[in-house]
Amino acid sequence: MLSLRIRPRFVASLAAVALSAILLMPLSASAQTSSSSDTAEDAIDEDPHASRLVFSNTARPLGADEVYVSLSSIVVPQLGYGITDWLGVEIGGQFIPELNPKLFYIDPIAQIWQRDELHVAVGSRLSMVRGRQYGIGTRSRVLATSDALILDESWDAHWQPEVLATVAGSRGALTGGVGLHVSTTASDLGGSYLDSAYLKVGAELQLLSWMRFISESEVHGGYTDRVLAQVRTPDGDSSTQFIESTGAYLQSANALRLHGDHFATELGIGVQALTDPVISTDDTSLFGVIRFTYQF
């Protein structure tokens, strides 16, 4: 059964992300004033990087033969390519031995319908992950509360088919979508612990001709936080058992995209959160958003 226990740190983290949006949005007032003096017509240029939100795609793919390279979180290189005007793909990964999680993914997207500024697309992200991360990966830490030792990590496969719709205007865009996250772990870790439908919401607002506010959130309805552990008994022996709890999972972030015709920098703050984790201190995690992109 889905747990609805909301911990104070969970609420505090959501408040921090909401506050970042509140602090960033007033920039739009000055943007409107400064842009109105540029021209009597629409003064805001279209964002050349409109195929992406903070974490993932919009329903607007790259054009044919368009290419971009990115560096996300300093350690995750990414490459995007527009195969046709309606089909594109992004690949990326993180393989530095000292850092977790290890990651490789391929993220194709195909636009299946367009009318005026309404775009509809389907995506199918496939990832291979090793290491601890909310939503994906396996545990690699000690459960101090139950004196349990976590077993070795394994590579997990994750598949995220989704349907997206984006409606664009002269100063921004809205994206919504639904998807399914299917993940597997090695058989000795008991199979999947994240198999759930999710909702995605994204928003973009052009503040200046070179500055865009972007926001993205995903809510997963059924996250099983599972740990396979060797638990020590009072007589000194140990037994292997699962410790698990099921709750909701949220990933949300707000950022500013500073962009030109080719180069873009994204800076912001985000949160990953569980409503009922096995390890109580794992309920929330704040993180910074930083990404550098060059689009050819």
mmCIF file of C-alpha atoms in Angstrom, residues 18-288:
data_model
loop_
_atom_site.group_PDB
_atom_site.id
_atom_site.type_symbol
_atom_site.label_atom_id
_atom_site.label_comp_id
_atom_site.label_asym_id
_atom_site.label_seq_id
_atom_site.Cartn_x
_atom_site.Cartn_y
_atom_site.Cartn_z
ATOM 1 C CA ALA A 18 9.349 26.547 -4.506
ATOM 2 C CA LEU A 19 11.226 29.476 -2.958
ATOM 3 C CA SER A 20 13.851 29.318 -5.706
ATOM 4 C CA ALA A 21 11.077 29.713 -8.274
ATOM 5 C CA ILE A 22 9.571 32.646 -6.355
ATOM 6 C CA LEU A 23 12.948 34.381 -6.189
ATOM 7 C CA LEU A 24 13.675 33.839 -9.887
ATOM 8 C CA MET A 25 10.308 34.863 -11.277
ATOM 9 C CA PRO A 26 10.519 38.607 -10.368
ATOM 10 C CA LEU A 27 13.220 38.892 -13.008
ATOM 11 C CA SER A 28 10.429 38.692 -15.561
ATOM 12 C CA ALA A 29 9.172 42.135 -14.561
ATOM 13 C CA SER A 30 12.461 43.809 -15.425
ATOM 14 C CA ALA A 31 12.729 41.634 -18.508
ATOM 15 C CA GLN A 32 9.399 42.871 -19.798
ATOM 16 C CA THR A 33 10.500 46.502 -19.273
ATOM 17 C CA SER A 34 13.891 46.146 -20.905
ATOM 18 C CA SER A 35 12.625 44.082 -23.817
ATOM 19 C CA SER A 36 9.843 46.512 -24.668
ATOM 20 C CA SER A 37 12.417 49.110 -25.633
ATOM 21 C CA ASP A 38 14.137 46.787 -28.107
ATOM 22 C CA THR A 39 11.381 46.756 -30.723
ATOM 23 C CA ALA A 40 7.705 47.448 -31.052
ATOM 24 C CA GLU A 41 7.147 43.838 -32.081
ATOM 25 C CA ASP A 42 8.029 40.621 -30.280
ATOM 26 C CA ALA A 43 11.398 41.378 -28.668
ATOM 27 C CA ILE A 44 12.088 37.950 -27.225
ATOM 28 C CA ASP A 45 14.084 35.612 -29.428
ATOM 29 C CA GLU A 46 13.102 31.947 -29.621
ATOM 30 C CA ASP A 47 15.278 29.752 -27.395
ATOM 31 C CA PRO A 48 17.526 27.705 -29.731
ATOM 32 C CA HIS A 49 17.769 25.051 -26.999
ATOM 33 C CA ALA A 50 14.003 24.453 -26.790
ATOM 34 C CA SER A 51 14.287 20.665 -27.196
ATOM 35 C CA ARG A 52 15.313 20.244 -23.513
ATOM 36 C CA LEU A 53 14.016 20.969 -20.021
ATOM 37 C CA VAL A 54 16.128 20.529 -16.872
ATOM 38 C CA PHE A 55 16.364 16.712 -16.878
ATOM 39 C CA SER A 56 14.801 15.546 -20.111
ATOM 40 C CA ASN A 57 13.190 16.380 -23.455
ATOM 41 C CA THR A 58 10.292 18.551 -24.464
ATOM 42 C CA ALA A 59 8.050 17.397 -27.324
ATOM 43 C CA ARG A 60 10.035 19.607 -29.732
ATOM 44 C CA PRO A 61 12.957 17.565 -31.138
ATOM 45 C CA LEU A 62 16.069 18.919 -32.765
ATOM 46 C CA GLY A 63 15.934 19.703 -36.462
ATOM 47 C CA ALA A 64 17.524 17.460 -39.049
ATOM 48 C CA ASP A 65 21.333 17.278 -38.672
ATOM 49 C CA GLU A 66 21.334 19.604 -35.636
ATOM 50 C CA VAL A 67 23.861 18.565 -32.992
ATOM 51 C CA TYR A 68 24.637 19.613 -29.437
ATOM 52 C CA VAL A 69 27.198 18.550 -26.837
ATOM 53 C CA SER A 70 26.623 19.065 -23.110
ATOM 54 C CA LEU A 71 28.365 18.617 -19.792
ATOM 55 C CA SER A 72 25.879 18.039 -16.995
ATOM 56 C CA SER A 73 26.833 18.142 -13.299
ATOM 57 C CA ILE A 74 30.472 18.579 -14.432
ATOM 58 C CA VAL A 75 30.926 14.800 -14.889
ATOM 59 C CA VAL A 76 28.189 13.639 -17.319
ATOM 60 C CA PRO A 77 28.993 14.271 -21.020
ATOM 61 C CA GLN A 78 26.003 14.215 -23.375
ATOM 62 C CA LEU A 79 25.510 14.260 -27.142
ATOM 63 C CA GLY A 80 22.269 15.078 -28.967
ATOM 64 C CA TYR A 81 21.587 14.605 -32.676
ATOM 65 C CA GLY A 82 18.602 15.396 -34.890
ATOM 66 C CA ILE A 83 18.249 12.449 -37.255
ATOM 67 C CA THR A 84 15.318 14.055 -39.084
ATOM 68 C CA ASP A 85 13.039 17.019 -38.375
ATOM 69 C CA TRP A 86 10.846 14.724 -36.256
ATOM 70 C CA LEU A 87 13.311 12.194 -34.816
ATOM 71 C CA GLY A 88 16.206 12.854 -32.439
ATOM 72 C CA VAL A 89 18.349 11.064 -29.870
ATOM 73 C CA GLU A 90 20.560 11.912 -26.876
ATOM 74 C CA ILE A 91 23.221 9.684 -25.332
ATOM 75 C CA GLY A 92 25.294 10.259 -22.214
ATOM 76 C CA GLY A 93 27.074 8.622 -19.302
ATOM 77 C CA GLN A 94 29.225 8.866 -16.192
ATOM 78 C CA PHE A 95 32.111 6.443 -15.756
ATOM 79 C CA ILE A 96 34.504 8.104 -13.295
ATOM 80 C CA PRO A 97 35.470 5.209 -10.949
ATOM 81 C CA GLU A 98 35.394 7.245 -7.744
ATOM 82 C CA LEU A 99 31.870 8.612 -8.326
ATOM 83 C CA ASN A 100 28.419 7.052 -8.058
ATOM 84 C CA PRO A 101 26.204 6.278 -9.783
ATOM 85 C CA LYS A 102 27.817 4.858 -12.906
ATOM 86 C CA LEU A 103 25.522 5.603 -15.806
ATOM 87 C CA PHE A 104 24.985 5.095 -19.526
ATOM 88 C CA TYR A 105 21.773 5.990 -21.338
ATOM 89 C CA ILE A 106 20.218 6.487 -24.760
ATOM 90 C CA ASP A 107 17.151 8.714 -25.064
ATOM 91 C CA PRO A 108 15.383 8.740 -28.467
ATOM 92 C CA ILE A 109 12.343 10.962 -29.082
ATOM 93 C CA ALA A 110 9.982 11.084 -32.057
ATOM 94 C CA GLN A 111 7.475 13.836 -32.777
ATOM 95 C CA ILE A 112 4.269 12.162 -33.962
ATOM 96 C CA TRP A 113 1.966 15.156 -34.427
ATOM 97 C CA GLN A 114 2.151 18.951 -34.732
ATOM 98 C CA ARG A 115 -0.408 21.657 -35.311
ATOM 99 C CA ASP A 116 0.712 25.281 -35.068
ATOM 100 C CA GLU A 117 2.587 25.506 -31.734
ATOM 101 C CA LEU A 118 1.254 22.260 -30.248
ATOM 102 C CA HIS A 119 3.700 19.373 -30.429
ATOM 103 C CA VAL A 120 3.123 15.732 -29.413
ATOM 104 C CA ALA A 121 5.993 13.241 -29.131
ATOM 105 C CA VAL A 122 6.879 9.809 -27.762
ATOM 106 C CA GLY A 123 10.138 8.950 -26.034
ATOM 107 C CA SER A 124 11.790 5.756 -24.790
ATOM 108 C CA ARG A 125 14.779 6.370 -22.514
ATOM 109 C CA LEU A 126 16.903 3.298 -21.768
ATOM 110 C CA SER A 127 19.505 3.515 -18.990
ATOM 111 C CA MET A 128 22.076 1.233 -17.390
ATOM 112 C CA VAL A 129 22.909 2.348 -13.858
ATOM 113 C CA ARG A 130 25.203 1.137 -11.092
ATOM 114 C CA GLY A 131 25.207 2.885 -7.726
ATOM 115 C CA ARG A 132 22.938 4.680 -5.282
ATOM 116 C CA GLN A 133 20.556 7.328 -6.592
ATOM 117 C CA TYR A 134 16.942 8.160 -5.865
ATOM 118 C CA GLY A 135 14.685 6.493 -8.373
ATOM 119 C CA ILE A 136 17.446 4.362 -9.890
ATOM 120 C CA GLY A 137 20.358 2.249 -8.710
ATOM 121 C CA THR A 138 21.151 -0.017 -5.776
ATOM 122 C CA ARG A 139 22.152 0.708 -2.179
ATOM 123 C CA SER A 140 25.792 0.933 -1.141
ATOM 124 C CA ARG A 141 25.724 2.183 2.458
ATOM 125 C CA VAL A 142 25.331 0.905 6.010
ATOM 126 C CA LEU A 143 21.919 0.799 7.698
ATOM 127 C CA ALA A 144 22.973 2.141 11.063
ATOM 128 C CA THR A 145 19.461 1.912 12.528
ATOM 129 C CA SER A 146 19.256 -1.846 12.006
ATOM 130 C CA ASP A 147 22.960 -2.701 12.033
ATOM 131 C CA ALA A 148 22.739 -4.076 8.499
ATOM 132 C CA LEU A 149 25.504 -4.293 5.937
ATOM 133 C CA ILE A 150 24.558 -3.610 2.333
ATOM 134 C CA LEU A 151 25.590 -6.182 -0.231
ATOM 135 C CA ASP A 152 27.498 -5.417 -3.426
ATOM 136 C CA GLU A 153 26.087 -3.083 -6.069
ATOM 137 C CA SER A 154 24.886 -4.336 -9.449
ATOM 138 C CA TRP A 155 24.095 -2.855 -12.841
ATOM 139 C CA ASP A 156 20.368 -2.165 -13.282
ATOM 140 C CA ALA A 157 18.397 -1.596 -16.475
ATOM 141 C CA HIS A 158 15.773 1.165 -16.609
ATOM 142 C CA TRP A 159 13.221 1.771 -19.364
ATOM 143 C CA GLN A 160 11.042 4.890 -19.471
ATOM 144 C CA PRO A 161 8.535 5.019 -22.344
ATOM 145 C CA GLU A 162 6.533 8.253 -22.270
ATOM 146 C CA VAL A 163 4.155 10.482 -24.213
ATOM 147 C CA LEU A 164 4.784 14.242 -24.163
ATOM 148 C CA ALA A 165 2.926 17.332 -25.328
ATOM 149 C CA THR A 166 4.399 20.837 -25.553
ATOM 150 C CA VAL A 167 2.527 24.025 -26.338
ATOM 151 C CA ALA A 168 4.731 27.000 -27.158
ATOM 152 C CA GLY A 169 4.068 30.727 -27.153
ATOM 153 C CA SER A 170 6.064 33.857 -27.905
ATOM 154 C CA ARG A 171 7.548 34.006 -24.393
ATOM 155 C CA GLY A 172 7.566 30.453 -23.147
ATOM 156 C CA ALA A 173 6.177 26.949 -23.285
ATOM 157 C CA LEU A 174 4.401 24.328 -21.197
ATOM 158 C CA THR A 175 5.151 20.597 -21.347
ATOM 159 C CA GLY A 176 3.165 17.756 -19.837
ATOM 160 C CA GLY A 177 3.548 14.028 -20.088
ATOM 161 C CA VAL A 178 2.848 10.582 -18.714
ATOM 162 C CA GLY A 179 5.215 7.650 -18.647
ATOM 163 C CA LEU A 180 6.128 4.332 -17.116
ATOM 164 C CA HIS A 181 9.394 3.637 -15.275
ATOM 165 C CA VAL A 182 10.345 -0.034 -15.393
ATOM 166 C CA SER A 183 13.549 -1.105 -13.658
ATOM 167 C CA THR A 184 15.290 -4.379 -12.918
ATOM 168 C CA THR A 185 18.019 -5.436 -10.532
ATOM 169 C CA ALA A 186 20.140 -8.559 -10.415
ATOM 170 C CA SER A 187 18.231 -11.669 -9.388
ATOM 171 C CA ASP A 188 20.070 -11.909 -6.067
ATOM 172 C CA LEU A 189 18.695 -8.475 -5.160
ATOM 173 C CA GLY A 190 15.090 -9.558 -5.586
ATOM 174 C CA GLY A 191 14.058 -7.934 -8.863
ATOM 175 C CA SER A 192 12.526 -4.534 -9.528
ATOM 176 C CA TYR A 193 11.809 -1.941 -6.852
ATOM 177 C CA LEU A 194 10.707 0.922 -9.109
ATOM 178 C CA ASP A 195 7.884 -0.011 -11.465
ATOM 179 C CA SER A 196 5.378 2.809 -11.601
ATOM 180 C CA ALA A 197 3.619 5.295 -13.805
ATOM 181 C CA TYR A 198 4.702 8.912 -13.499
ATOM 182 C CA LEU A 199 3.563 12.401 -14.398
ATOM 183 C CA LYS A 200 5.861 15.065 -15.820
ATOM 184 C CA VAL A 201 5.265 18.827 -15.889
ATOM 185 C CA GLY A 202 7.630 21.404 -17.362
ATOM 186 C CA ALA A 203 7.454 25.169 -17.806
ATOM 187 C CA GLU A 204 9.611 27.693 -19.675
ATOM 188 C CA LEU A 205 9.477 31.480 -19.541
ATOM 189 C CA GLN A 206 11.677 33.780 -21.594
ATOM 190 C CA LEU A 207 12.847 36.543 -19.242
ATOM 191 C CA LEU A 208 15.320 38.273 -21.544
ATOM 192 C CA SER A 209 16.488 37.571 -25.075
ATOM 193 C CA TRP A 210 19.389 35.653 -23.491
ATOM 194 C CA MET A 211 17.751 34.317 -20.294
ATOM 195 C CA ARG A 212 15.070 31.658 -19.843
ATOM 196 C CA PHE A 213 13.474 30.288 -16.654
ATOM 197 C CA ILE A 214 12.898 26.524 -16.826
ATOM 198 C CA SER A 215 11.180 24.203 -14.375
ATOM 199 C CA GLU A 216 10.591 20.455 -14.457
ATOM 200 C CA SER A 217 8.950 18.011 -12.034
ATOM 201 C CA GLU A 218 8.284 14.266 -12.071
ATOM 202 C CA VAL A 219 6.025 12.442 -9.595
ATOM 203 C CA HIS A 220 6.189 8.638 -9.437
ATOM 204 C CA GLY A 221 3.270 6.939 -7.736
ATOM 205 C CA GLY A 222 4.876 3.726 -6.532
ATOM 206 C CA TYR A 223 8.491 3.616 -5.393
ATOM 207 C CA THR A 224 9.526 0.530 -3.423
ATOM 208 C CA ASP A 225 12.615 1.470 -1.424
ATOM 209 C CA ARG A 226 14.237 -1.959 -1.025
ATOM 210 C CA VAL A 227 17.478 -2.976 0.673
ATOM 211 C CA LEU A 228 18.949 -6.482 0.740
ATOM 212 C CA ALA A 229 20.976 -6.653 3.938
ATOM 213 C CA GLN A 230 22.839 -9.019 6.216
ATOM 214 C CA VAL A 231 21.285 -8.340 9.609
ATOM 215 C CA ARG A 232 23.205 -9.345 12.734
ATOM 216 C CA THR A 233 21.221 -11.292 15.300
ATOM 217 C CA PRO A 234 21.742 -10.939 19.095
ATOM 218 C CA ASP A 235 23.724 -14.218 19.250
ATOM 219 C CA GLY A 236 26.236 -12.911 16.747
ATOM 220 C CA ASP A 237 24.975 -14.734 13.668
ATOM 221 C CA SER A 238 23.647 -12.981 10.583
ATOM 222 C CA SER A 239 20.817 -13.555 8.169
ATOM 223 C CA THR A 240 20.104 -12.105 4.744
ATOM 224 C CA GLN A 241 16.739 -10.419 4.368
ATOM 225 C CA PHE A 242 14.932 -7.660 2.527
ATOM 226 C CA ILE A 243 14.033 -4.395 4.212
ATOM 227 C CA GLU A 244 11.606 -2.411 2.108
ATOM 228 C CA SER A 245 9.030 0.347 2.184
ATOM 229 C CA THR A 246 6.744 1.731 -0.535
ATOM 230 C CA GLY A 247 5.975 5.387 -1.070
ATOM 231 C CA ALA A 248 5.900 8.160 -3.657
ATOM 232 C CA TYR A 249 8.963 9.632 -5.341
ATOM 233 C CA LEU A 250 9.409 13.229 -6.496
ATOM 234 C CA GLN A 251 12.096 14.893 -8.599
ATOM 235 C CA SER A 252 11.795 18.631 -9.198
ATOM 236 C CA ALA A 253 14.089 21.498 -10.172
ATOM 237 C CA ASN A 254 14.103 25.152 -11.224
ATOM 238 C CA ALA A 255 16.903 26.747 -13.211
ATOM 239 C CA LEU A 256 17.928 29.744 -15.279
ATOM 240 C CA ARG A 257 19.182 29.073 -18.799
ATOM 241 C CA LEU A 258 21.602 31.749 -20.019
ATOM 242 C CA HIS A 259 21.855 31.228 -23.757
ATOM 243 C CA GLY A 260 23.050 32.580 -27.039
ATOM 244 C CA ASP A 261 22.611 31.197 -30.532
ATOM 245 C CA HIS A 262 24.939 28.286 -29.741
ATOM 246 C CA PHE A 263 26.156 28.229 -26.123
ATOM 247 C CA ALA A 264 23.955 27.816 -23.033
ATOM 248 C CA THR A 265 24.581 27.565 -19.293
ATOM 249 C CA GLU A 266 21.933 26.295 -16.860
ATOM 250 C CA LEU A 267 22.131 27.021 -13.122
ATOM 251 C CA GLY A 268 19.534 26.117 -10.501
ATOM 252 C CA ILE A 269 18.429 23.993 -7.546
ATOM 253 C CA GLY A 270 16.461 20.756 -7.310
ATOM 254 C CA VAL A 271 15.147 18.132 -4.899
ATOM 255 C CA GLN A 272 14.745 14.369 -4.954
ATOM 256 C CA ALA A 273 12.427 13.018 -2.273
ATOM 257 C CA LEU A 274 10.733 9.884 -0.962
ATOM 258 C CA THR A 275 7.665 9.904 1.256
ATOM 259 C CA ASP A 276 8.608 6.754 3.191
ATOM 260 C CA PRO A 277 12.256 5.599 2.771
ATOM 261 C CA VAL A 278 13.810 2.627 4.562
ATOM 262 C CA ILE A 279 16.544 4.894 5.877
ATOM 263 C CA SER A 280 14.783 7.838 7.473
ATOM 264 C CA THR A 281 17.535 10.298 6.569
ATOM 265 C CA ASP A 282 17.123 9.404 2.889
ATOM 266 C CA ASP A 283 13.756 11.129 2.614
ATOM 267 C CA THR A 284 15.085 14.165 0.755
ATOM 268 C CA SER A 285 18.164 15.283 -1.109
ATOM 269 C CA LEU A 286 18.801 18.791 -2.437
ATOM 270 C CA PHE A 287 21.125 19.158 -5.414
ATOM 271 C CA GLY A 288 22.489 21.858 -7.658
#
